Coordinates of C-alpha atoms and ligand atoms in Angstrom, one line a residue:
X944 CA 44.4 -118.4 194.2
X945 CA 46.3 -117.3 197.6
X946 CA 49.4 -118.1 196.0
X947 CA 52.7 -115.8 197.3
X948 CA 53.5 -113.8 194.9
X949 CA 56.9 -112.0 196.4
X950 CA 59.2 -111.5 193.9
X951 CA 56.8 -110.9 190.5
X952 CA 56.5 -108.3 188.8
X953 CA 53.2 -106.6 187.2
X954 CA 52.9 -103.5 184.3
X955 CA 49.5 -102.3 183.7
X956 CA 49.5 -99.9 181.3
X957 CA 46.4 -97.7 180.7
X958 CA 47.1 -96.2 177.4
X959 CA 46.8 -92.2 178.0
X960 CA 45.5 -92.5 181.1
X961 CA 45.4 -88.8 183.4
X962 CA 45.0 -88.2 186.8
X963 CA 43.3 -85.5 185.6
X964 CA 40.4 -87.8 184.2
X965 CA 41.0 -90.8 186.9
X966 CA 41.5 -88.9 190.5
X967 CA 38.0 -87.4 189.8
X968 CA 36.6 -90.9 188.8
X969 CA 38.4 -92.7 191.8
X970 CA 36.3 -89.8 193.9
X971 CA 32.7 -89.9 192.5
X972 CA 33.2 -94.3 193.3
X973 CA 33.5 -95.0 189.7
X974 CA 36.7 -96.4 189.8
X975 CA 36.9 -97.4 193.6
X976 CA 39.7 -100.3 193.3
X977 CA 41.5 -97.4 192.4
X978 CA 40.8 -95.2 195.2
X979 CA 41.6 -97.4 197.4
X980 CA 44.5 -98.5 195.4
X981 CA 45.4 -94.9 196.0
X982 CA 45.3 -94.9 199.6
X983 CA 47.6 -98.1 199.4
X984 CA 50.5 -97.4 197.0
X985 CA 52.7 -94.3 196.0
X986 CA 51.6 -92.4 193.1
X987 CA 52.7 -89.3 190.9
X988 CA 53.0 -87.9 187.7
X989 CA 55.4 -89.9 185.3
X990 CA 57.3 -88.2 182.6
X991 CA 56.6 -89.0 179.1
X992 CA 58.9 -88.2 175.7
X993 CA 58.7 -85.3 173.6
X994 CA 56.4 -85.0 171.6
X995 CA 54.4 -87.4 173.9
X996 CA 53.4 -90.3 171.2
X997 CA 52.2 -93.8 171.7
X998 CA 54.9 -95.4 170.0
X999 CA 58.0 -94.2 170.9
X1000 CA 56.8 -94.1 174.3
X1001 CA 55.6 -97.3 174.5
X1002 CA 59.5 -98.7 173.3
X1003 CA 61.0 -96.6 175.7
X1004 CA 58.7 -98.1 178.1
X1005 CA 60.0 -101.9 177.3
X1006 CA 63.4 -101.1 176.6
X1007 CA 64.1 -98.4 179.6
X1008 CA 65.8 -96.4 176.8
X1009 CA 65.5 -93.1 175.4
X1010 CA 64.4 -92.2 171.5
X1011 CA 67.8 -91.3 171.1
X1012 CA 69.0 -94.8 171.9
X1013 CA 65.9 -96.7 170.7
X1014 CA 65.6 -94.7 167.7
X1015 CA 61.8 -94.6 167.5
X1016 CA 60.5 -91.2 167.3
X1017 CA 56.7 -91.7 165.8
X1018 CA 54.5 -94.4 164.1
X1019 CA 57.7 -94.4 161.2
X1020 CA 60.8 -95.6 161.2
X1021 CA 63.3 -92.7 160.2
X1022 CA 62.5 -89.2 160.7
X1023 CA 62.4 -88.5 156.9
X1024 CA 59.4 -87.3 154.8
X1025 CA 58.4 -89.0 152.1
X1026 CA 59.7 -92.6 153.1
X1027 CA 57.0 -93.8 155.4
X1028 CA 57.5 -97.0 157.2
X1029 CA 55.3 -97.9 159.7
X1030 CA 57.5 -99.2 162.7
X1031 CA 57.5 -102.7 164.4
X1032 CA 58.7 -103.9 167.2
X1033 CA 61.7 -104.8 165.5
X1034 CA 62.9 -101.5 164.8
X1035 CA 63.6 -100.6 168.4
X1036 CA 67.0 -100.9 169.3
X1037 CA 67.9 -102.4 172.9
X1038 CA 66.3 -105.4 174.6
X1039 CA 63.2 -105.6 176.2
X1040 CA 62.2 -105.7 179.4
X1041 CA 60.2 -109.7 178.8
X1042 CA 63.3 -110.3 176.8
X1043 CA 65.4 -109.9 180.0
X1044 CA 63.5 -111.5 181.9
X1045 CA 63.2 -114.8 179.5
X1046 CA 67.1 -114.9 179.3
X1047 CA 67.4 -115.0 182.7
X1048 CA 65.1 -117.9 182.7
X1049 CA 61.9 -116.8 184.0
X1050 CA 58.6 -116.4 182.5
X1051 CA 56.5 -113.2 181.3
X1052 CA 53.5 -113.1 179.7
X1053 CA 52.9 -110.5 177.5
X1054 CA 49.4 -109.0 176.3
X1055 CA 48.1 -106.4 174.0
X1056 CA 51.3 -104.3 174.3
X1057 CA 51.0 -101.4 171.5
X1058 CA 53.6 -101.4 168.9
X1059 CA 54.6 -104.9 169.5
X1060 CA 54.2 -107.2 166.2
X1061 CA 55.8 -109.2 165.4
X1062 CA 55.4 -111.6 168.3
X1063 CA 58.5 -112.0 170.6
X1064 CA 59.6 -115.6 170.3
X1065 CA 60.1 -116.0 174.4
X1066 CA 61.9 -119.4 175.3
X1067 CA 59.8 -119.4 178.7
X1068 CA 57.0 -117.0 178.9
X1069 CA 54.2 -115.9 176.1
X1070 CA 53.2 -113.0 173.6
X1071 CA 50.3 -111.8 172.3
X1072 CA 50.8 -108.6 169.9
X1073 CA 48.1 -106.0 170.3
X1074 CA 47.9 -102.5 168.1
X1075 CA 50.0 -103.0 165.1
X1076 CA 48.6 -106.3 164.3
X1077 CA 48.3 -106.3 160.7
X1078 CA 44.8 -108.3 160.7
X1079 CA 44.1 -111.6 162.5
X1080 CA 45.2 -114.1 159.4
X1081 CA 48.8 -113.6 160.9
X1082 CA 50.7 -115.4 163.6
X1083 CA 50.3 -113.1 166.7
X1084 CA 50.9 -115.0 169.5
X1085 CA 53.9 -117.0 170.9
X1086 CA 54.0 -119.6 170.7
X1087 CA 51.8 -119.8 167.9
X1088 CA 49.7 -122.2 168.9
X1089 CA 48.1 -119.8 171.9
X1090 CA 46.2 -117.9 169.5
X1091 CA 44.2 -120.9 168.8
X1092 CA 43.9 -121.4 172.4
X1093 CA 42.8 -117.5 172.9
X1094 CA 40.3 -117.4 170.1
X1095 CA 38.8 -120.8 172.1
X1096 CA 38.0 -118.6 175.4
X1097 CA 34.6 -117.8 176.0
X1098 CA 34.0 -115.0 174.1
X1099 CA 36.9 -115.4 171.8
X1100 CA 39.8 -113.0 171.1
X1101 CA 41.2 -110.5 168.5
X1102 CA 44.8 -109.0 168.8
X1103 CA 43.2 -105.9 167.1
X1104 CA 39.7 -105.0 167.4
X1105 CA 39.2 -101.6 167.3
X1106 CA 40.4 -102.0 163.5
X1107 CA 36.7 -102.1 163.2
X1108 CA 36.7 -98.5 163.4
X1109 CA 33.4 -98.1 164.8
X1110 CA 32.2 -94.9 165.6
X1111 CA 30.2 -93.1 168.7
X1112 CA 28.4 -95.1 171.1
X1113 CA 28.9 -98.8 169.0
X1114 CA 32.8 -97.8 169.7
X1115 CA 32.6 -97.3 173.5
X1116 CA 30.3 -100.5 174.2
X1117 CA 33.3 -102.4 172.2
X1118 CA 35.5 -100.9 174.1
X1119 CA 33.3 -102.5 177.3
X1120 CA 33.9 -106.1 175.7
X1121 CA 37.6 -105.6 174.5
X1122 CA 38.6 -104.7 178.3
X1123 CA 37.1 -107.8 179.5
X1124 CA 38.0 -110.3 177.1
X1125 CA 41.7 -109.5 177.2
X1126 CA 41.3 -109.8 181.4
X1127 CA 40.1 -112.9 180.3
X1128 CA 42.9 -114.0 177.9
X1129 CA 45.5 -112.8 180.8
X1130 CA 44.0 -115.2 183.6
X1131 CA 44.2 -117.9 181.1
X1132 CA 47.6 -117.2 180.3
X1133 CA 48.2 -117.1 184.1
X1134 CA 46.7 -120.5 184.6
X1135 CA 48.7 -121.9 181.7
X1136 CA 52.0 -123.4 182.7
X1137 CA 53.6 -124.1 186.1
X1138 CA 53.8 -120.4 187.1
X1139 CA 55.2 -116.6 186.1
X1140 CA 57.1 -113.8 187.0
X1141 CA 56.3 -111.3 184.7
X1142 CA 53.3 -110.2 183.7
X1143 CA 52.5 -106.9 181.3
X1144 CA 49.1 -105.9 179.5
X1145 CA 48.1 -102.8 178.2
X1146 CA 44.7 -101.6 177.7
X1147 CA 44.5 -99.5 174.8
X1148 CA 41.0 -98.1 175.1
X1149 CA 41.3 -94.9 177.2
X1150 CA 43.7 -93.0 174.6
X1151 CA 41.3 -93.2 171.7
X1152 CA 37.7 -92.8 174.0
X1153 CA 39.6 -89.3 175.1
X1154 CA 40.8 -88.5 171.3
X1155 CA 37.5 -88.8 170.5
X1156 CA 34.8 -87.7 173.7
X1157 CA 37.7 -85.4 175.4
X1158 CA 34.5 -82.4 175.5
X1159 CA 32.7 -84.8 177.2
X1160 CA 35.0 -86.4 179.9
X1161 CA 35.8 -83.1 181.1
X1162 CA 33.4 -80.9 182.3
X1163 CA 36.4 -78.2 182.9
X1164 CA 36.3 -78.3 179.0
X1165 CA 35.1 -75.0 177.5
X1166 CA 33.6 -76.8 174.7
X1167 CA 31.8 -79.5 177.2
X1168 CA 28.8 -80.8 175.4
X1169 CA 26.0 -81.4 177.7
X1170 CA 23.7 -83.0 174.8
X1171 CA 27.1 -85.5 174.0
X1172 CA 27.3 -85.9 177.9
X1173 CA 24.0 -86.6 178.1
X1174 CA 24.3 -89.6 175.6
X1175 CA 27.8 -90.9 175.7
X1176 CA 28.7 -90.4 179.3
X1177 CA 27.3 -93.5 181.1
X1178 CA 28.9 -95.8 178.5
X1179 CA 31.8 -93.8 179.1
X1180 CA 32.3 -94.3 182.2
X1181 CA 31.2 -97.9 181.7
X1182 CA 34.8 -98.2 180.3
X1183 CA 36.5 -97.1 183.0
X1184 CA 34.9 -99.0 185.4
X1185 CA 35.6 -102.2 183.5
X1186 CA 39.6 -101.0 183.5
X1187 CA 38.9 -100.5 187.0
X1188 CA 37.7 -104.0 187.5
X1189 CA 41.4 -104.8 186.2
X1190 CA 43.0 -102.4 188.3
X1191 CA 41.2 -104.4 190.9
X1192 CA 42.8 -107.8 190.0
X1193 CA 46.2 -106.5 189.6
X1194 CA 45.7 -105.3 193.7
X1195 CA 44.9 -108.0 194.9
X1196 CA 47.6 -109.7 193.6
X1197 CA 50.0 -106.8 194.8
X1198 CA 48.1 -107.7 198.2
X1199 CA 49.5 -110.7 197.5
X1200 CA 53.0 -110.2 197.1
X1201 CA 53.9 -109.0 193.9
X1202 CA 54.8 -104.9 192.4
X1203 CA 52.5 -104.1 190.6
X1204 CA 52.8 -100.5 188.5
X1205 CA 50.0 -99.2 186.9
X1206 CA 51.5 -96.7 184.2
X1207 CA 50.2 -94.3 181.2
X1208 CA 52.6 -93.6 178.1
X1209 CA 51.7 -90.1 178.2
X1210 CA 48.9 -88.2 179.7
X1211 CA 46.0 -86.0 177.9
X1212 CA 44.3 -82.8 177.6
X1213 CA 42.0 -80.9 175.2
X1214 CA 43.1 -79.1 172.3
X1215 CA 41.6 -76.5 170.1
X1216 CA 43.6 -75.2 167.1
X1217 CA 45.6 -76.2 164.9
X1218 CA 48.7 -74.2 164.6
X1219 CA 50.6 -74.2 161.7
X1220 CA 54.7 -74.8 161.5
X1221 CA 55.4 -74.3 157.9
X1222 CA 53.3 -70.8 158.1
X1223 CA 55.5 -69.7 161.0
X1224 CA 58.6 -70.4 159.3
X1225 CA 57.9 -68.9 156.1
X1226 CA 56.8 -65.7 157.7
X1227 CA 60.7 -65.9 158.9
X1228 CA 62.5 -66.4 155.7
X1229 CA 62.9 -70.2 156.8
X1230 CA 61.1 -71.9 154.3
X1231 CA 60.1 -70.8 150.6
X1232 CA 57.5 -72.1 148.5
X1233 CA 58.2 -72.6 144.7
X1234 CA 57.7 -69.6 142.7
X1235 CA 55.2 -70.6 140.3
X1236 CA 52.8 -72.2 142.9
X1237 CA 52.9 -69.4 144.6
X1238 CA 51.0 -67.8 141.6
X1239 CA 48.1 -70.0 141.7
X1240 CA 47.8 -70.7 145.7
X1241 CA 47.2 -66.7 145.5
X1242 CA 44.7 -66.7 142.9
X1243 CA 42.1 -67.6 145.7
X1244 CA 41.3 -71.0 145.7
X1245 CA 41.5 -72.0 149.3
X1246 CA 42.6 -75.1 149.9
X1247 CA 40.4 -75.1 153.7
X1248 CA 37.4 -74.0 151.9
X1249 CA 38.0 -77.1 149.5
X1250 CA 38.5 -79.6 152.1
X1251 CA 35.6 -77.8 154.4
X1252 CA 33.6 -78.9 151.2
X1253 CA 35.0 -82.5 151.3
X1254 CA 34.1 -82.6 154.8
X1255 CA 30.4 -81.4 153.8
X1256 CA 30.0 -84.7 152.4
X1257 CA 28.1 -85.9 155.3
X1258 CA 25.5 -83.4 154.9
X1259 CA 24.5 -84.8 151.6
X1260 CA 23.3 -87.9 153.6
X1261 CA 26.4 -90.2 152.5
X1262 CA 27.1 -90.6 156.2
X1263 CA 27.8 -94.5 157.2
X1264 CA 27.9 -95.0 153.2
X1265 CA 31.1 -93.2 152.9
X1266 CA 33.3 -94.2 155.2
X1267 CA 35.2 -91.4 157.3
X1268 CA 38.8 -92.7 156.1
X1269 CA 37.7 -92.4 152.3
X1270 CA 36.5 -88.9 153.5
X1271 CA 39.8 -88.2 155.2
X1272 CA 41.7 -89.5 152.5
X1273 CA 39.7 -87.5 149.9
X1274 CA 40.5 -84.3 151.9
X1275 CA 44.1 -85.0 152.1
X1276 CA 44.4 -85.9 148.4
X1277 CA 42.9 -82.4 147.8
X1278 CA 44.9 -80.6 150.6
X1279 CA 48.0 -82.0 148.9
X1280 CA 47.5 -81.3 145.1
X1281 CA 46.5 -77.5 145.9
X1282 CA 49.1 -77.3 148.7
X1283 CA 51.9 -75.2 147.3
X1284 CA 55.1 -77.2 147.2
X1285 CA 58.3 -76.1 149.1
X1286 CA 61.3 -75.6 147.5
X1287 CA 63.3 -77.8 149.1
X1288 CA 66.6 -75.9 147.7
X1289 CA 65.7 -72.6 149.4
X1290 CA 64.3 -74.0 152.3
X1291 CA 66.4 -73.9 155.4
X1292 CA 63.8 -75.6 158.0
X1293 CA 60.4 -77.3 157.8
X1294 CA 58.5 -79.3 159.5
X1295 CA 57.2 -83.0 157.6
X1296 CA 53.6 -84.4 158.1
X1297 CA 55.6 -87.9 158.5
X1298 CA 57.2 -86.6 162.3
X1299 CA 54.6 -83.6 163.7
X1300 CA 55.2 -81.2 166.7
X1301 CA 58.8 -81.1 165.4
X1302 CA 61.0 -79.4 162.5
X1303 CA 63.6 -80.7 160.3
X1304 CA 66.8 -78.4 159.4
X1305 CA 67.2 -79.2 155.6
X1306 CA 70.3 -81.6 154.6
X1307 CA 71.6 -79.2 152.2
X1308 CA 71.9 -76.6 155.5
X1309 CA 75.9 -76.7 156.0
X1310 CA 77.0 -78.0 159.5
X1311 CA 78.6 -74.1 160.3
X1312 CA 75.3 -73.0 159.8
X1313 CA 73.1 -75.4 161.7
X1314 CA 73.8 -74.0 165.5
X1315 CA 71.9 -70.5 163.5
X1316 CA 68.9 -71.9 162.0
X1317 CA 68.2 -74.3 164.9
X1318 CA 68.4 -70.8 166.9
X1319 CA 66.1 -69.0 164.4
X1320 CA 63.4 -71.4 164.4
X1321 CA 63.4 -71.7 168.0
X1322 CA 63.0 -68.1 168.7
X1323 CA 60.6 -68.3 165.9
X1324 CA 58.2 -71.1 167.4
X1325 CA 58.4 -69.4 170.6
X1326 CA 58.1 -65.8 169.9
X1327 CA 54.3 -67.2 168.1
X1328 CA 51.2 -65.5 169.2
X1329 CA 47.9 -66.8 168.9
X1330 CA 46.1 -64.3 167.3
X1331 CA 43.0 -64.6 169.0
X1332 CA 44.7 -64.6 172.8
X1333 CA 48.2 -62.8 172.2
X1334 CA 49.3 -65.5 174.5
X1335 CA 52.3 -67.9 173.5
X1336 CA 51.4 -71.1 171.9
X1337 CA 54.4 -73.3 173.0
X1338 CA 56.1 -73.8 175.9
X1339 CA 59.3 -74.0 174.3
X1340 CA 61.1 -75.7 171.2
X1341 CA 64.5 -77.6 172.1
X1342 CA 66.7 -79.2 170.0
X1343 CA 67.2 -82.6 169.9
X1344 CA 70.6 -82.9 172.1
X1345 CA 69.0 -80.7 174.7
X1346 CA 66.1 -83.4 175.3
X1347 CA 67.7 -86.6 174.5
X1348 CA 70.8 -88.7 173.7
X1349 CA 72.7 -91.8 172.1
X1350 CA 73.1 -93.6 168.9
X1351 CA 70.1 -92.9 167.2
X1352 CA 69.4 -89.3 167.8
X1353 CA 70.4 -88.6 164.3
X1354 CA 67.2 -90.3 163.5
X1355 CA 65.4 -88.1 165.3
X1356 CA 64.0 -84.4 164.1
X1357 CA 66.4 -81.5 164.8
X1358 CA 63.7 -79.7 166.9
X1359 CA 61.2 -80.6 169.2
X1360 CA 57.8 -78.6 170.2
X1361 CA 56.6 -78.6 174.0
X1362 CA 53.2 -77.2 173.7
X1363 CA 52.7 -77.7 177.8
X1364 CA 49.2 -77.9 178.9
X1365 CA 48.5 -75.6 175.8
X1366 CA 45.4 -76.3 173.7
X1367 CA 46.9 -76.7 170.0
X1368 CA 48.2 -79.7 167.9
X1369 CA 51.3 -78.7 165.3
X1370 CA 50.3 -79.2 161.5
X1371 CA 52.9 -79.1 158.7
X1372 CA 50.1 -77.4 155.9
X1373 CA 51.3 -74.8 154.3
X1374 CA 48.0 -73.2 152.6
X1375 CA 46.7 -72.2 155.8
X1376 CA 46.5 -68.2 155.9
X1377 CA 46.7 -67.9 159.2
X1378 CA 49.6 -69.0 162.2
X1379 CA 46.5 -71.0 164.0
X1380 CA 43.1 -72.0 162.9
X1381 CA 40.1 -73.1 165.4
X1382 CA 39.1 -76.7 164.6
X1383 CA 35.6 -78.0 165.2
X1384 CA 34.5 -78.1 168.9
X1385 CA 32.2 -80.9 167.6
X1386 CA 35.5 -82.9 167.1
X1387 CA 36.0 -83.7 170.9
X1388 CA 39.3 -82.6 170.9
X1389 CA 41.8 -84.4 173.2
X1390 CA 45.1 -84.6 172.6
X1391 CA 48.5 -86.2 173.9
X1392 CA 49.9 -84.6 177.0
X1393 CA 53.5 -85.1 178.2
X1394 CA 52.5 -86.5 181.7
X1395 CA 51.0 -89.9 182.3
X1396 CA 50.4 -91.5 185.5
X1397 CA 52.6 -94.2 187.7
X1398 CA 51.1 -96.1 190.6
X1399 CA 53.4 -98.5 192.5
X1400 CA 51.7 -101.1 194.8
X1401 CA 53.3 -103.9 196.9
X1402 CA 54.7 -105.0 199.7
X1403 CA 57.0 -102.2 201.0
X1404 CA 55.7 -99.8 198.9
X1405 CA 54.5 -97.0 201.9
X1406 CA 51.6 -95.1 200.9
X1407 CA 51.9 -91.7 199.3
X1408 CA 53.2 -89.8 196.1
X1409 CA 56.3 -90.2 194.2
X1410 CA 58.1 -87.4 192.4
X1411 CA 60.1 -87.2 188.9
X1412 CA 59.3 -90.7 187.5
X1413 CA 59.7 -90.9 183.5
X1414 CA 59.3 -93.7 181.6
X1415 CA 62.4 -95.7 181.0
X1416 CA 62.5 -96.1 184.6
X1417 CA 60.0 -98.8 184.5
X1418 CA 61.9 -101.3 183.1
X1419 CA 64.7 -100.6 185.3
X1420 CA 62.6 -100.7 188.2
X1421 CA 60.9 -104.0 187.2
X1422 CA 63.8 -105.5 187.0
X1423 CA 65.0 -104.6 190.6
X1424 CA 61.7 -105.8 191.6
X1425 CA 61.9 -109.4 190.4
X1426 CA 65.8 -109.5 191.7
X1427 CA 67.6 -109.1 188.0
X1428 CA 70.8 -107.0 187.3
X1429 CA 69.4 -103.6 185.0
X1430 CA 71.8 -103.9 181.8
X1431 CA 74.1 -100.4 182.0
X1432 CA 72.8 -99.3 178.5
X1433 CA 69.8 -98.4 180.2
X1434 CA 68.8 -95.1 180.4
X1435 CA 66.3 -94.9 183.1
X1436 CA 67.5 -95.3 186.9
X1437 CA 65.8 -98.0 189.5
X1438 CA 63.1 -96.1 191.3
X1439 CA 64.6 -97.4 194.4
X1440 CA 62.4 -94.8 196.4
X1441 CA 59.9 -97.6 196.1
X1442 CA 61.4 -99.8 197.7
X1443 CA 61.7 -100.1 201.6
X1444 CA 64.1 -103.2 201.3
X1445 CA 67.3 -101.1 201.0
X1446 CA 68.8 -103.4 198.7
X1447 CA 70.9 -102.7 196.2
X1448 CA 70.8 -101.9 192.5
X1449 CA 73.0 -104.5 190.7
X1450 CA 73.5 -103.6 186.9
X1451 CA 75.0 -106.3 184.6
X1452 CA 76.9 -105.6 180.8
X1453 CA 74.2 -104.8 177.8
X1454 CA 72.9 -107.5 176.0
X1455 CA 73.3 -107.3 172.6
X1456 CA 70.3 -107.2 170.4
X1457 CA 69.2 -107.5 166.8
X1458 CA 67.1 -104.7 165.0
X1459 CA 65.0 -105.7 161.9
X1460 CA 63.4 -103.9 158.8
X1461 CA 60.1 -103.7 158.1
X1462 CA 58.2 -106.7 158.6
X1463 CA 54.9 -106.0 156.6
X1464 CA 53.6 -106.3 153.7
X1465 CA 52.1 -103.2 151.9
X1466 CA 48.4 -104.0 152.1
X1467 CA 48.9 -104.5 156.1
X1468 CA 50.8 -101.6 156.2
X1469 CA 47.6 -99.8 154.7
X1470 CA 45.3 -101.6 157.0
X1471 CA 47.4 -100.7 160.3
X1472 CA 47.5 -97.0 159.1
X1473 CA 43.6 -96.8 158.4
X1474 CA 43.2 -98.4 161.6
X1475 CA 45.5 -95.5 163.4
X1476 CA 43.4 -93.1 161.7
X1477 CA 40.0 -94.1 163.1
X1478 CA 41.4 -94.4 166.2
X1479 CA 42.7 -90.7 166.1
X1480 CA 46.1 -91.3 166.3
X1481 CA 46.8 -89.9 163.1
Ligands
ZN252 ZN1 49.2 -93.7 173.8

């Protein structure tokens, strides 16, 4: 194992991982590959997209590209409501980074990547698909034979086993296994063949354990549960030592030779309340509901008092017999068919459950009058008060161009919501009464935050922090690390502050690539959905 390993190239991603959460955990010695990881390498805050979601910023990730060149925005393809697709990792525009690297004829293996089914058919190197696996029937793996091989480990292997969607403590002690079993899937893959040069795995498990146990993990949380603590936190932090463990393999091998980057696709942070987009916009002559609705939403029935009853459903004992989804579904069902339509002919802007923390101008809006609305609903969304604070409750509303660029931005929604460190998550119901509404501090509460984390280790990496890293400079920098031209279509820059070599960036034309429609069927396309739900990313 004392192989050199100058010239490779290593992405760990820790899905949601914050140096708000890990720096304290590094400290109190549950995570001490990290610490001294930290004392080794240069690390800083890295710079997610807006609205920070896994799978946009997971392609932008692979592809060094912006949304508005890779023209994924959310879990959908296309921006628009009613035609949900979920998105593969076909629908990204732009090559990938192990793409790259297999055309110029070197091997990566690639593991548990979110968002990346179908399998990427690499001439030199492997793929395993992780989230987004429609069920383990199908061909995951490339070549197809390695899944065969994986499920023959010790312990076995599943590209997607939090589908389960187990709940409380069952979830985080499979969240212990998972981390290990796919450490040991990646030192087989290591082991197979004559050698590598990339290698890129994601754990998954720290974005949904903070979705769900947020009031728990920090104790800066208002709504901190000492009872939950008491219960859940050892496991908890069971599941950060076992990514620890990882982060300690991928140091030694950066003692070893290779950069290694240990990255996040966004950060996290609690949230609170719900705050409401559509209400906002109506209050300002944006949006209009249909007249005859109207009628009937007023007549008293409240739609939250309805779906408070669905919710109730556990109280009546049907816990573990009715499963959540069904619940959530239920509640949904309800909220929709008492939910007064818009009228999409008076409506100028809106904002679509299929795309949240963003608003859509309507088509119909002529192009003269764009520039005006777009203005109105920013001043709008910013002018907002919570009612319980008086304070603001975004950081600011952009439009599109102002945040991104290229081919694709017309996929994209007109406007874009920044909450900041702010505690809320955007909703598009419209038969809430009130601008923002508290949700359930029993819910645990964390949500997606805009900045993630970057570690860089290696040989001429000094030690100490780096500053304005976002994330389609990975790929870019990977590149540079292994010795490969970065293709001029990508967006992100080589974070050449890295590296103590002083040698230079070369770039090389784009290579073209194919995009492909939707690749599943529509029973996996329900099963990956109610698997997104469980998991809170939904
Ligand atoms: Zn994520």
């Amino acid at each position: 194992m004392s192989t050199d390993l100058t010239g490779r190239a290593v992405v760990l991603g820790l899905d949601g991982a914050t140096w708000d959460l890990l720096l304290p955990l590094a400290e109190r010695g549950i995570m001490p590959n990290l610490a001294r990881a930290l004392e080794q390498g240069r690390h800083g805050r890295l710079q997610s997209c807006l609205p920070p979601f896994s799978s946009p910023a997971w392609m932008s990730i692979s592809t060094g590209k912006n949304p508005g060149s890779h023209g994924i925005f959310d879990f959908w393809e296309a921006g628009k409501p009613g035609e949900r697709r979920l998105v593969s990792s076909r629908a990204a525009k732009g090559k990938k980074l192990w793409e790259l690297v297999d055309d110029a004829g070197k091997v990566a293996h690639v593991l548990a990547v979110p968002v990346s089914y179908p399998p990427a058919r690499l001439e030199h190197g492997t793929f395993t698909c992780g989230m987004f696996t429609p069920g383990e029937a199908v061909d995951y793996t490339w070549p197809p034979e390695l899944k065969a091989e994986l499920k023959a480990l010790p312990g076995g292997y599943r590209a997607d086993p939090y589908a389960d969607g187990l709940k409380g403590a069952a979830f985080i002690e499979q969240t212990h296994e998972v981390i290990r079993q796919q450490e040991v899937a990646t030192n087989h893959l290591l082991a197979r063949g004559a050698g590598w040069d990339l290698l890129f795995t994601v754990i998954q498990a720290p974005d949904p354990l903070q979705d769900k146990f947020w009031n728990v993990l920090d104790p800066a949380d208002p709504r901190y549960d000492a009872e939950h603590a008491r219960r859940y936190l050892p496991a908890l932090e069971e599941s950060y030592r076992r990514c620890d463990e990882v982060i300690g393999d991928r140091l030694a091998m950066a003692e070893r030779g290779a950069f290694v980057m240990v990255v996040s696709d966004h950060g996290f942070g609690r949230y609170e309340k719900s705050f409401y987009l559509n209400k906002v916009l109506e209050q300002e002559g944006l949006l209009h509901r249909e007249r005859s609705a109207r009628k009937v939403a007023s007549g008293g029935l409240s739609t939250r008092r309805v779906i408070d009853a669905v919710r109730k459903i556990d109280v009546l004992g049907l816990e573990g017999r009715v499963p959540q989804r069904f619940r959530e579904k239920l509640a949904h069902g309800i909220d929709s068919a008492l939910a007064v339509p818009i009228d999409m002919q008076r409506t100028l802007a809106y904002a679509a459950a299929s795309s949240a923390e963003s608003v859509f101008i309507a088509d119909h809006v002529p192009e003269s009058q764009r520039d005006d609305v777009a203005r109105r609903v920013i001043d709008a969304l910013e002018a907002a008060r919570d009612p319980d604070t008086g304070e603001p409750i975004i950081d600011r509303a952009l439009r599109r161009e102002e945040v991104y660029s290229g081919s694709e931005l017309h996929r994209i929604p007109d406007i874009l919501i920044d909450f900041g460190a702010r505690p809320y998550v955007a909703s598009d119901r419209l038969a809430a009464t009130s601008i923002v509404e508290r949700l359930p501090a029993a819910a645990g509460g964390g949500r997606h935050r805009r900045y993630g984390i970057l570690l860089a280790l290696g040989p001429g990496v000094q030690a100490g922090t780096i500053e304005q890293a976002n994330i389609v400079d990975l790929a870019p920098t990977a590149l540079h690390a292994m010795g490969l031209p970065v293709p001029d279509d990508m967006d992100g820059r080589v974070l050449a502050e890295l590296f103590s070599d002083g040698r230079a960036v070369q770039t090389s034309a784009a290579a073209s690539s194919e995009t492909s429609e939707v690749v599943y069927t529509p029973e996996e396309e329900a099963a990956i959905e109610a698997s997104l739900e469980n998991l809170g990313y939904l």
